[in-house]
Coordinates of C-alpha atoms and ligand atoms in Angstrom, one line a residue:
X1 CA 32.8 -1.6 13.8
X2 CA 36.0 -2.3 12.1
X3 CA 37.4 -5.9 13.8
X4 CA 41.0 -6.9 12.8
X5 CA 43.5 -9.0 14.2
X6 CA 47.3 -8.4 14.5
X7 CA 50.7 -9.0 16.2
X8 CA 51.1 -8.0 19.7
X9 CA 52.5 -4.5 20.0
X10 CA 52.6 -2.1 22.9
X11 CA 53.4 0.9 20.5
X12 CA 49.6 1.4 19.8
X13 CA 47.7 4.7 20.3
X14 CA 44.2 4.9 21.7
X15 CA 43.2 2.7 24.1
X16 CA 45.8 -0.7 24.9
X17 CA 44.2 -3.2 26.6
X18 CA 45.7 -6.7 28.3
X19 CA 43.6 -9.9 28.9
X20 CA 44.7 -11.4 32.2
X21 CA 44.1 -14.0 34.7
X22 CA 43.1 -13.7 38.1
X23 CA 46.2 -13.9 40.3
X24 CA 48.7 -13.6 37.7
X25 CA 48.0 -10.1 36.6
X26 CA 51.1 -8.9 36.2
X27 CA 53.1 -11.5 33.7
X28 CA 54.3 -11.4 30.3
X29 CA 53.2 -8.7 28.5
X30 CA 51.2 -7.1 30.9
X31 CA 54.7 -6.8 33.0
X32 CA 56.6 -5.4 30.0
X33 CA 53.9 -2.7 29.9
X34 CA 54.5 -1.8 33.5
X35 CA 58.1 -1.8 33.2
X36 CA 57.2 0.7 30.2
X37 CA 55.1 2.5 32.5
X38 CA 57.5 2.7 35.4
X39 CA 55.2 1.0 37.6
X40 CA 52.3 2.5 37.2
X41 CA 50.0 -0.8 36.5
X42 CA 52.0 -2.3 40.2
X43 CA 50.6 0.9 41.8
X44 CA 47.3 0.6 40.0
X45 CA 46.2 -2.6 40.9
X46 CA 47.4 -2.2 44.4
X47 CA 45.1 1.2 44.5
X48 CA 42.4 -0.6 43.0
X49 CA 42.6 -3.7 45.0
X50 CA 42.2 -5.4 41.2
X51 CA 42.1 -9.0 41.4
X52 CA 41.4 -9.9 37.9
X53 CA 38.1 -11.5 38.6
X54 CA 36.1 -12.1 35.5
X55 CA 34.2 -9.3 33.7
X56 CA 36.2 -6.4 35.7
X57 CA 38.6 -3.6 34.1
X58 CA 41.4 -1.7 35.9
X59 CA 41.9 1.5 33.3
X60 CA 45.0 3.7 34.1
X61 CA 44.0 7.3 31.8
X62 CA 47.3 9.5 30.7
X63 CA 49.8 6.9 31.1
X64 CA 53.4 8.4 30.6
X65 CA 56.0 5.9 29.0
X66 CA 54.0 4.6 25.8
X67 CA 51.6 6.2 23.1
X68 CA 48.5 4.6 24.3
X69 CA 46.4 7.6 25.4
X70 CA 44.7 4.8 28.3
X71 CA 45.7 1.4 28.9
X72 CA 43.9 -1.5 30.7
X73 CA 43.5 -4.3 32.5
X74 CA 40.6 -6.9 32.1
X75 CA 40.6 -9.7 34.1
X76 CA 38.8 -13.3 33.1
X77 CA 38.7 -15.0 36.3
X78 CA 40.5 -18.0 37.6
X79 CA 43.4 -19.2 34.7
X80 CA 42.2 -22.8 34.7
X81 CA 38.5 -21.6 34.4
X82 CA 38.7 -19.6 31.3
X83 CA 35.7 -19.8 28.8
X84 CA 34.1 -19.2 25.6
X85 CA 31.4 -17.4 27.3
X86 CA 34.0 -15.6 29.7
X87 CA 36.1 -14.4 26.5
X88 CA 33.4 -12.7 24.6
X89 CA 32.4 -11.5 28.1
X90 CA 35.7 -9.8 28.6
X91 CA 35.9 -8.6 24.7
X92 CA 32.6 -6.7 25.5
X93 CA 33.1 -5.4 28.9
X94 CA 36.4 -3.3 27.2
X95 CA 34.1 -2.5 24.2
X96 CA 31.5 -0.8 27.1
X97 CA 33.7 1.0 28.6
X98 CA 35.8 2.6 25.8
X99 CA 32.8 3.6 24.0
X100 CA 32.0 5.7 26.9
X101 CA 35.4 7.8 26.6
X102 CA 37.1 9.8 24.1
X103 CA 38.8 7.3 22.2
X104 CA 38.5 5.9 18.1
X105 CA 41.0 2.4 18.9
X106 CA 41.0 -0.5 21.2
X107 CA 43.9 -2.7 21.4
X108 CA 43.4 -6.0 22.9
X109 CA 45.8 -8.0 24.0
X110 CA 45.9 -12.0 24.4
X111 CA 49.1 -13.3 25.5
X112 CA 49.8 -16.8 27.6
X113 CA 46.1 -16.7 27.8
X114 CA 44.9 -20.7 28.0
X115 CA 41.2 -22.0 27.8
X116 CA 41.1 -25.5 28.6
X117 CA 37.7 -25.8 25.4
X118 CA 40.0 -23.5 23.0
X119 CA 42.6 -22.9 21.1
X120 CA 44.9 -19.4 21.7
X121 CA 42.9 -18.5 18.3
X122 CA 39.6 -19.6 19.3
X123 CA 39.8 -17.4 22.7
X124 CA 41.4 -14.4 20.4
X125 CA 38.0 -14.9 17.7
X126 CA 35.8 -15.2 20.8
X127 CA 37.2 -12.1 22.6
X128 CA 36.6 -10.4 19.2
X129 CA 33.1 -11.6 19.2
X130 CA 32.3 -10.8 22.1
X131 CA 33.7 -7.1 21.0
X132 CA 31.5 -7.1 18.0
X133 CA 28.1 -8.4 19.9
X134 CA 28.4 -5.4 22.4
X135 CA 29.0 -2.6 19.5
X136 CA 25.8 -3.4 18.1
X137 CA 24.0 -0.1 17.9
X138 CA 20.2 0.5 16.9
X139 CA 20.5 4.5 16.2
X140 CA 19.5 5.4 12.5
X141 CA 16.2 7.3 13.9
X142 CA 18.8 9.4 16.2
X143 CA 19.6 12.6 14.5
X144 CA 22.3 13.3 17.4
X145 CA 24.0 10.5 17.3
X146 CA 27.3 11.6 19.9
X147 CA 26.8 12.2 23.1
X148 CA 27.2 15.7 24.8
X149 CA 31.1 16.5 24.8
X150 CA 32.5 13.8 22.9
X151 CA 34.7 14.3 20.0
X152 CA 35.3 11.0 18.9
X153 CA 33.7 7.1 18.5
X154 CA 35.0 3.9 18.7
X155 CA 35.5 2.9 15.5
X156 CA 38.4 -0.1 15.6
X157 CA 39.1 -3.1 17.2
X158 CA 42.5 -5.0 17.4
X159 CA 42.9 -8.0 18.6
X160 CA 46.4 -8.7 19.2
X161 CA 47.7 -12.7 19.3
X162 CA 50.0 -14.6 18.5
X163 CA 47.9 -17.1 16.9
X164 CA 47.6 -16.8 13.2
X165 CA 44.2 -18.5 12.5
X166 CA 42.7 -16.7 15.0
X167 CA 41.4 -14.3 11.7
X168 CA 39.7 -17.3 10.0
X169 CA 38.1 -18.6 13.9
X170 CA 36.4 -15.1 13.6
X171 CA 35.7 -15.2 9.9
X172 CA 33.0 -18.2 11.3
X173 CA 31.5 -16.5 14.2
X174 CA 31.7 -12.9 12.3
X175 CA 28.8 -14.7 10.3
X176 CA 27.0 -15.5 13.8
X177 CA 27.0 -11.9 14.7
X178 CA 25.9 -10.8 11.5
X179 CA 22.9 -13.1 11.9
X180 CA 22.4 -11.8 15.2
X181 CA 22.6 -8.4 14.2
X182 CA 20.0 -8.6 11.5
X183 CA 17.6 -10.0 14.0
X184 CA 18.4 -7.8 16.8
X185 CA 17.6 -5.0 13.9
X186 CA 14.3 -6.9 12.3
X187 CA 13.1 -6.6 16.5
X188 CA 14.3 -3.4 16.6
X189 CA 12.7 -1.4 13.7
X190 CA 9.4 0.5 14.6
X191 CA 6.0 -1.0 13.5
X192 CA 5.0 1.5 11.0
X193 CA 8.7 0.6 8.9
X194 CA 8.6 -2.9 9.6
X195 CA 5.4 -4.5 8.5
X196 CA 4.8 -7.8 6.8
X197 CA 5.3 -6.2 3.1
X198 CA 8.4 -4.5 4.1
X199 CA 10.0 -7.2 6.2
X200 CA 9.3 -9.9 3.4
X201 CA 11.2 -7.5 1.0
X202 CA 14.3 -7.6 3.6
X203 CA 14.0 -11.2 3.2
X204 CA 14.8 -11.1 -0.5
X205 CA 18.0 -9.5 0.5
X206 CA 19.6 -13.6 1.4
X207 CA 19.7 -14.3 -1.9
X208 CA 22.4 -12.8 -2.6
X209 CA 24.2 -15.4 -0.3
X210 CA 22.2 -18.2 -2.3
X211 CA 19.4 -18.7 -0.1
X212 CA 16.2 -19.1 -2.3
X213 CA 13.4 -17.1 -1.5
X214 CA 9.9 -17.3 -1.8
X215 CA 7.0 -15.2 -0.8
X216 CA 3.3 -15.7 -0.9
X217 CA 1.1 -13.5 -0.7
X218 CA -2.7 -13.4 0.7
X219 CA -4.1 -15.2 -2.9
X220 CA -1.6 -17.5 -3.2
X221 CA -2.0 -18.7 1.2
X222 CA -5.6 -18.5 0.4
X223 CA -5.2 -20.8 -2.2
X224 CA -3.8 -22.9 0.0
X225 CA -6.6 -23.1 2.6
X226 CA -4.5 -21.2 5.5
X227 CA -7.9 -20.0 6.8
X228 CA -6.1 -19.8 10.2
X229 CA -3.4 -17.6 9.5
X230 CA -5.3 -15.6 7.2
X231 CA -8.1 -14.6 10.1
X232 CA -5.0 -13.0 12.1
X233 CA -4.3 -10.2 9.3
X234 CA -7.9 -9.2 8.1
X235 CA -8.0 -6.2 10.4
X236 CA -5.2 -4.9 8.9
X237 CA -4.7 -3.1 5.8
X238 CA -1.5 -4.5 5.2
X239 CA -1.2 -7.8 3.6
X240 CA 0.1 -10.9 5.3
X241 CA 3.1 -12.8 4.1
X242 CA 4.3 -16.2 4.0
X243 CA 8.0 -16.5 3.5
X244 CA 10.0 -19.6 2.5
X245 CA 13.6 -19.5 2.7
X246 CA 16.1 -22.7 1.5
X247 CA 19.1 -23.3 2.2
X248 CA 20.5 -26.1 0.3
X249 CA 24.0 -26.6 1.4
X250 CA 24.0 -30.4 1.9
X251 CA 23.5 -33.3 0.2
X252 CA 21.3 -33.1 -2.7
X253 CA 18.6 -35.3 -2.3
X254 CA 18.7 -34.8 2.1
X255 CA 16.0 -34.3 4.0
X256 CA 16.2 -30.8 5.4
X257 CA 16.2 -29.3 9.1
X258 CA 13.2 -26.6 9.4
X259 CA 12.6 -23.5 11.1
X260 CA 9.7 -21.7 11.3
X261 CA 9.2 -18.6 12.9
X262 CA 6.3 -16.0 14.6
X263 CA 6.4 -13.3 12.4
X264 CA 3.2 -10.7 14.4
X265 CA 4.9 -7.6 13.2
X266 CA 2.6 -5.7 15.4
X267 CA -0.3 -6.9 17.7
X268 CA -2.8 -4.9 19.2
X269 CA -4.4 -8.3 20.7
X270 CA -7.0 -7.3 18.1
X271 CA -10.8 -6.8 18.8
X272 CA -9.5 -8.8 22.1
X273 CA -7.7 -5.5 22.4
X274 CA -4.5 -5.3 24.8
X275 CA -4.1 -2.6 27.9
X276 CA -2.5 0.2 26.5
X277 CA 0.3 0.2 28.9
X278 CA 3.7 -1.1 27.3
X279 CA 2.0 -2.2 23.9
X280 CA 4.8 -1.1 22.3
X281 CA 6.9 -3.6 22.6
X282 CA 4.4 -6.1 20.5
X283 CA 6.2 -4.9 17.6
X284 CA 8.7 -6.9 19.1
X285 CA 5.9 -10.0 18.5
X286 CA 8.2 -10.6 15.3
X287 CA 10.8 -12.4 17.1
X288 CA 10.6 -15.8 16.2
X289 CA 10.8 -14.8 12.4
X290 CA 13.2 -12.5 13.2
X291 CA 15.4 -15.6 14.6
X292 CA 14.9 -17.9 11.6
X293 CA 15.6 -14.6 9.0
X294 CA 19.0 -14.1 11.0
X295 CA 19.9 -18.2 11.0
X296 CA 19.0 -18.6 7.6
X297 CA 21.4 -15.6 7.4
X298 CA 24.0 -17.4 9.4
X299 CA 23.7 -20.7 7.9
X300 CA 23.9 -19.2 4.3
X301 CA 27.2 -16.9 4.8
X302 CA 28.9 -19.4 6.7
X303 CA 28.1 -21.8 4.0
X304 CA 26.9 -24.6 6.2
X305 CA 26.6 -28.2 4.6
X306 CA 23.3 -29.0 5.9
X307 CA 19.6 -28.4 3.5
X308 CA 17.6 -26.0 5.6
X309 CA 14.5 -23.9 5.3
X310 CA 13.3 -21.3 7.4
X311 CA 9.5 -20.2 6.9
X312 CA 8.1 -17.5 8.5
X313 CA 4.5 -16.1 8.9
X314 CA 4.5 -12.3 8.8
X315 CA 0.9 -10.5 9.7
X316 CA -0.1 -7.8 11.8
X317 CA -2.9 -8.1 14.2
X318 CA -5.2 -5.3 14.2
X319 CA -8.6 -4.3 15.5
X320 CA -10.2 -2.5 12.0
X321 CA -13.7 -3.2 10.6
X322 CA -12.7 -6.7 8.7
X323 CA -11.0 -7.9 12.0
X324 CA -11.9 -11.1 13.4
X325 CA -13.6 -11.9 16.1
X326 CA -14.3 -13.7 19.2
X327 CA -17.1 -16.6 18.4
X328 CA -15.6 -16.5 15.2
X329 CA -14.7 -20.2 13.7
X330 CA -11.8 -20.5 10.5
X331 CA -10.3 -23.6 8.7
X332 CA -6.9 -24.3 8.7
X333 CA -5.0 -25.7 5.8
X334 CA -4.4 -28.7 7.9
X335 CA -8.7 -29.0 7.5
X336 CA -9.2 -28.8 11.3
X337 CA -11.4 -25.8 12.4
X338 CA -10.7 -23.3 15.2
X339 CA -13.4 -21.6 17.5
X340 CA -11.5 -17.9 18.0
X341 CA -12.0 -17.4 21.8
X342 CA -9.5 -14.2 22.2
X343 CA -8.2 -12.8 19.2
X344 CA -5.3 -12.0 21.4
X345 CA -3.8 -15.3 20.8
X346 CA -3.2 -15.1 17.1
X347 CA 0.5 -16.6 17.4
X348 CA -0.4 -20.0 17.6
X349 CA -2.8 -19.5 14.7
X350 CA -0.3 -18.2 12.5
X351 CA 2.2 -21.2 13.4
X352 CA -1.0 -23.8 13.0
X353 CA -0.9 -23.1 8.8
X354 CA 3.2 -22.2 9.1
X355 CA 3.7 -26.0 10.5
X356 CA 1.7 -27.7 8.4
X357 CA 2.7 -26.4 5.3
X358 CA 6.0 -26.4 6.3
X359 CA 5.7 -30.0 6.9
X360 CA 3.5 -31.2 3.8
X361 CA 5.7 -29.7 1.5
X362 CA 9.3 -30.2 2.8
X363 CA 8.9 -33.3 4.6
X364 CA 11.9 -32.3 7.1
X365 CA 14.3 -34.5 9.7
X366 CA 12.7 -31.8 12.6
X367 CA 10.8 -28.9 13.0
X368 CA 11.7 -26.2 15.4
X369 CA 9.8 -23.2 16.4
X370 CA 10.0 -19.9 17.7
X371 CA 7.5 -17.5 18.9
X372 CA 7.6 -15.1 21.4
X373 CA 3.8 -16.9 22.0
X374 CA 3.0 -16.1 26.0
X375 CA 2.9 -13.5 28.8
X376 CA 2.8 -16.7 31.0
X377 CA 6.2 -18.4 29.8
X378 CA 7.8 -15.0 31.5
X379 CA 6.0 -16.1 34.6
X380 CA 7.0 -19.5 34.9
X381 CA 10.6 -19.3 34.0
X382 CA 11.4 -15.3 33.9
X383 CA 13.9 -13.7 31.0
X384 CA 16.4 -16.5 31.7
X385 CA 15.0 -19.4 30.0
X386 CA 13.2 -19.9 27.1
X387 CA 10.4 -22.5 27.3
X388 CA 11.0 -25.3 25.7
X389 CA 8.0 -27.9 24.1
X390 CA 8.9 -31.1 22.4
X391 CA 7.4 -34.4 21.0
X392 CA 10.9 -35.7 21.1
X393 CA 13.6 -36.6 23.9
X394 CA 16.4 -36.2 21.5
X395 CA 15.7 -33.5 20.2
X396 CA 15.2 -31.5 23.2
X397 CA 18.8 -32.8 24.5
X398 CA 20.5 -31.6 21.5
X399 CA 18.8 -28.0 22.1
X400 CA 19.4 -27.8 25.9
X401 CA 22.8 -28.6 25.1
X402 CA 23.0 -26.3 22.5
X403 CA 21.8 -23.7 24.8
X404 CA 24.1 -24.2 27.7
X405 CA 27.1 -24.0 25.5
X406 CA 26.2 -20.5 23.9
X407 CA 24.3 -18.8 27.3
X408 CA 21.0 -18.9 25.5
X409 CA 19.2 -21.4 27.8
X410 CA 16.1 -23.6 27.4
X411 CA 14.3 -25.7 30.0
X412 CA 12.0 -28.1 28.6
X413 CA 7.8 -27.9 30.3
X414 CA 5.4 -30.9 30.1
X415 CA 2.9 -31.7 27.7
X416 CA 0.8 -34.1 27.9
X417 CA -2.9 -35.3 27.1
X418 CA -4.8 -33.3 29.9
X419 CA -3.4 -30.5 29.1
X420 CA -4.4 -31.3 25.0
X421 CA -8.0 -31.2 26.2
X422 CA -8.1 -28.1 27.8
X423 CA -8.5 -26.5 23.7
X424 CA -11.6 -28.6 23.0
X425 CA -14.0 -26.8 21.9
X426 CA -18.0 -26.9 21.9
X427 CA -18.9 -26.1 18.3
X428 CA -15.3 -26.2 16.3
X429 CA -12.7 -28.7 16.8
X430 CA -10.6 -26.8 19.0
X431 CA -10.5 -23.0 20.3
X432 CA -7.6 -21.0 20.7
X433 CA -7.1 -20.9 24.4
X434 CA -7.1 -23.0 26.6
X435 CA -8.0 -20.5 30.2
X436 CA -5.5 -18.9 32.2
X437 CA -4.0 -22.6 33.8
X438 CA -1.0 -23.2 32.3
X439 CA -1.3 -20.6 29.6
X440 CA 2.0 -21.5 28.0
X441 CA 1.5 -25.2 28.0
X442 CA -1.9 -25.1 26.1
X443 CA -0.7 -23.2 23.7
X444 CA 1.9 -25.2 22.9
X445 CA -0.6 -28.3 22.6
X446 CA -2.4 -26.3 20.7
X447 CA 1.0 -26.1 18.1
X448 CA 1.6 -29.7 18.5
X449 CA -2.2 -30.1 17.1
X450 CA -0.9 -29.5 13.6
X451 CA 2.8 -31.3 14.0
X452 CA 2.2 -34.6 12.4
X453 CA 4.6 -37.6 13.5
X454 CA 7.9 -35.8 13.2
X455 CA 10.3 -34.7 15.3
X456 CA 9.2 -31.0 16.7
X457 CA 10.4 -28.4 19.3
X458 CA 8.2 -25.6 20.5
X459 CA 10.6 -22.7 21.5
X460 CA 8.5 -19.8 23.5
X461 CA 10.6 -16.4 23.3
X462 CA 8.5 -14.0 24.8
X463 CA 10.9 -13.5 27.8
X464 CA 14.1 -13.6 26.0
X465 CA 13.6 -11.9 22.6
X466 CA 13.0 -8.7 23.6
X467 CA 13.7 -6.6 26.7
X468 CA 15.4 -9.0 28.2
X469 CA 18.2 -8.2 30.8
X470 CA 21.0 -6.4 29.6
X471 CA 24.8 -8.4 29.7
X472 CA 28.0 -7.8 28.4
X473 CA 27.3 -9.0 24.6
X474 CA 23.9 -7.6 24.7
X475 CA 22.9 -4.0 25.4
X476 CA 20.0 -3.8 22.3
X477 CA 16.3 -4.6 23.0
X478 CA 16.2 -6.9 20.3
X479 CA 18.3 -9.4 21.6
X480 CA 18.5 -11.9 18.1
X481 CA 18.3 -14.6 20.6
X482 CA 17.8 -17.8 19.1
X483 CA 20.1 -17.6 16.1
X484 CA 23.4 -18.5 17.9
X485 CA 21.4 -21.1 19.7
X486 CA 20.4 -22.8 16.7
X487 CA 23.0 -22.6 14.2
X488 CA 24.9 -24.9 17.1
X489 CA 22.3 -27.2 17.1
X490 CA 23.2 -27.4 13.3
X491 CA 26.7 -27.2 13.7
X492 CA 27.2 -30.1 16.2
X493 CA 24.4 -32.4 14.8
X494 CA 23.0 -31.9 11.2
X495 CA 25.9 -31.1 9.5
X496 CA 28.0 -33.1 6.9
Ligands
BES501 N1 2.5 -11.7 21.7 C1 1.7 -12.1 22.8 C2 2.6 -12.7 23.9 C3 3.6 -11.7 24.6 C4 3.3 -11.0 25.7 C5 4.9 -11.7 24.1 C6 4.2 -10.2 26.3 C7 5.8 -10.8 24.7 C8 5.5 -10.1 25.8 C9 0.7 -13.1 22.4 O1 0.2 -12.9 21.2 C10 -0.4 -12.9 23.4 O2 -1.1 -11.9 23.4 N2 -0.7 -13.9 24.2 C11 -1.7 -13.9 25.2 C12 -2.4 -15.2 25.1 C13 -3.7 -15.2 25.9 C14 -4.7 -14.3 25.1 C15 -4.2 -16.6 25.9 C16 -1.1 -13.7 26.5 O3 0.0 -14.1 26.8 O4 -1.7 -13.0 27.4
MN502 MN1 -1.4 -11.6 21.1
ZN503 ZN1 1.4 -12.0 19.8

């Protein structure tokens, strides 16, 4: 999608759309255009009984009186109320609807529009991100890609303001959505395309923005003792992967901020094999690495001052003869040992070697992980939330925070020594799960198992990575939720 900016005009074809306020739908320019329109937008909103309530549209098709072929209203609620969140909200409610007609252009308008947060060119870059979020499309295995009667696609996007930085405000969160894009398409891609090999090659592709990439292979991890993360891929005949991206925009010499990431690019639940019924979506289990690929992204183009590293554990777990399984005891790099219990929880073992290498060799200010780890986060808190683990209060502030201000929300669960003892184990030092209690909770003890004392957030995404409900921003299955969330967190804390 082609996103530009421009002076307000209401001699565009296509479609012309105005941004207004509830109550006041009718001022400034959205006045001039009725005048134009002899009325017609009066009689409209009359018709419609449109209040200009936040998130609706009032679309008038055939106008006579200007060369827009439709022209519209969308509203953004009360005037004094007007957010971040409800500008991108608005940006991609006219994107949905004009995709659906016959038209190449959108016009929007922002005029007299204040935020009580923004500047005019912060709400005019968040209305165009909001625009660019919602025309993400997943359709290259489509051979038909138009739908049944239409001629023509949306293919540009004007935002019209009068304020002039408004194109360099975007130029910032253009590099959010291209993050979020390449995770939404990392979630997206089928199994069979995307498997560890071939999502460590896509990796490479961020150095070109001067992120440093490494990739280990099964030698080189074995090498390095990751016994635990190693078991996970053995049924599989393609090889695991251990990525390491940096980021070294800060200060030489700074201790970096690091992200590691649940990279299961398919799981089966191995010889612990899952129902058959919706196990499709596990090659969505790649979500967390996903995330961390798409902020490293982020962090890179934007050209963050901050030293970052994002390392992600790509394997596919698989039920084939060299599978491992239940009874079955491996040795982490961290030396403890692991009695497999369910092969089906292979996330955590992945993360166990992830974390502590990530630790022992980069030392970081924090860790942070995501995973889309358990069925039972979904239970406790639904696709709303993410769960949220921590060994540290401020830590988890910052990301709640974080989360609140850019609608992807965490609520912070207990931990806590009872819980830790539910993954003792009779013959190994610990086993892998921890019983049905609580099923979120142990696992995320069982994570904290290899976090030495540092900083560390626990980040479970099974409910909001993937499938989860559809808004105005969002209409792929892949959501790339997470990177937005995080590259705040870095933004407002970690930078400079
Ligand atoms: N990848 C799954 C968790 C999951 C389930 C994510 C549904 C997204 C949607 C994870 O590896 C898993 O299988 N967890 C088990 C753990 C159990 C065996 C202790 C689960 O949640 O059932
Ligand atoms: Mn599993
Ligand atoms: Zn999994």
């Amino acid at each position: 999608m082609n996103i530009a900016f421009a002076e307000i005009s209401l001699a565009k074809p296509g479609a012309l759309a105005v941004l207004v306020t509830e109550g006041t739908t009718l001022r400034g320019v959205a006045a001039d255009l009725d005048d134009k329109l002899g009325g017609a937008l009066k009689r409209a909103v009359k018709a419609a009984g449109f209040t200009g309530k936040s998130g609706s549209i009032l679309e008038v098709v055939g106008p006579q009186g200007v060369s827009a072929s439709r022209v519209l209203l969308a509203g953004l609620g009360k005037s004094g109320e007007v957010s971040a969140a409800g500008l991108e909200k608005a940006g991609g409610e006219l994107v949905g609807r004009i995709s659906k007609a016959n038209e190449a252009s959108l016009s929007i308008i922002l005029d007299g529009i204040s935020a009580p947060k923004l500047t005019a060119a912060e709400a005019a870059a968040r209305v165009a991100f909001g625009a660019r979020l919602r025309s993400y499309r997943f359709d290259k295995y489509k051979t038909k890609k138009k739908e049944d009667g239409k001629k023509t696609e949306l293919k540009s996007i004007t935002v019209m303001t009068r304020a002039a930085a408004a194109r360099k405000d975007y130029g910032t969160l253009s590099k959010v959505a291209d993050g979020m894009a390449l995770a939404r398409d990392l979630v997206n891609e089928p199994p069979n395309v995307l498997f560890p090999g071939e999502f460590a090659r896509r990796t490479r592709a961020l150095s070109k923005l001067g992120v440093k990439v490494e990739v280990l292979g099964e030698a080189a991890m074995k090498k390095l003792g990751m016994g635990s993360l190693l078991g996970v891929g053995y049924g599989s005949q393609h090889e695991s992967q251990l990525v390491v991206m940096r980021w070294m925009g800060g200060k030489p010499g700074e201790k970096p901020v690091a992200f590691v990431g649940k990279g299961v690019c398919f799981d089966t639940g191995g010889i612990s094999l899952k129902p058959g019924a919706g196990m499709e979506d596990m090659k969505g289990d790649m979500g967390g690495a996903a995330c961390v690929t798409g902020l490293m992204h982020t962090l890179a183009a934007r050209k963050a001052k901050v030293n970052a590293i994002g390392v992600i554990g790509l394997v596919e777990n698989m039920p084939d003869g060299k599978a491992q399984r239940p009874g079955d005891i491996v040795t982490s790099m961290s030396g403890q040992t692991i009695e497999i219990i369910n092969t089906d929880a292979e996330g955590r073992l992945v993360l166990a070697d992830a974390l502590w290498y990530t630790q022992s060799r980069f030392k970081p200010k924090f860790m942070i992980d995501l995973a889309t780890l358990t069925g039972a986060i979904m239970i406790a808190l639904g696709k709303e939330y993410a769960g949220l683990f921590s060994n540290d209060d401020k830590l988890s502030k910052q990301l709640t925070e974080a989360g609140e201000a850019e609608g992807e929300k965490v609520w912070r669960m207990p931990m806590g020594a009872a819980y830790d003892k539910m993954i003792d184990s009779r013959f190994a030092d610990m086993k892998n799960v921890g019983g049905r209690d609580g099923g979120s909770i142990t696992a995320a003890q069982f994570l904290q198992r290899f976090v030495n004392k540092l900083p560390w957030a626990h980040l479970d995404i099974a409910g909001t990575a993937m499938a989860s409900p559809q808004t105005a921003t969002n209409q792929s299955w892949g959501s790339g939720w997470g990177v937005r969330l995080l590259n705040r967190l870095v933004a407002d804390h970690y930078e400079k």
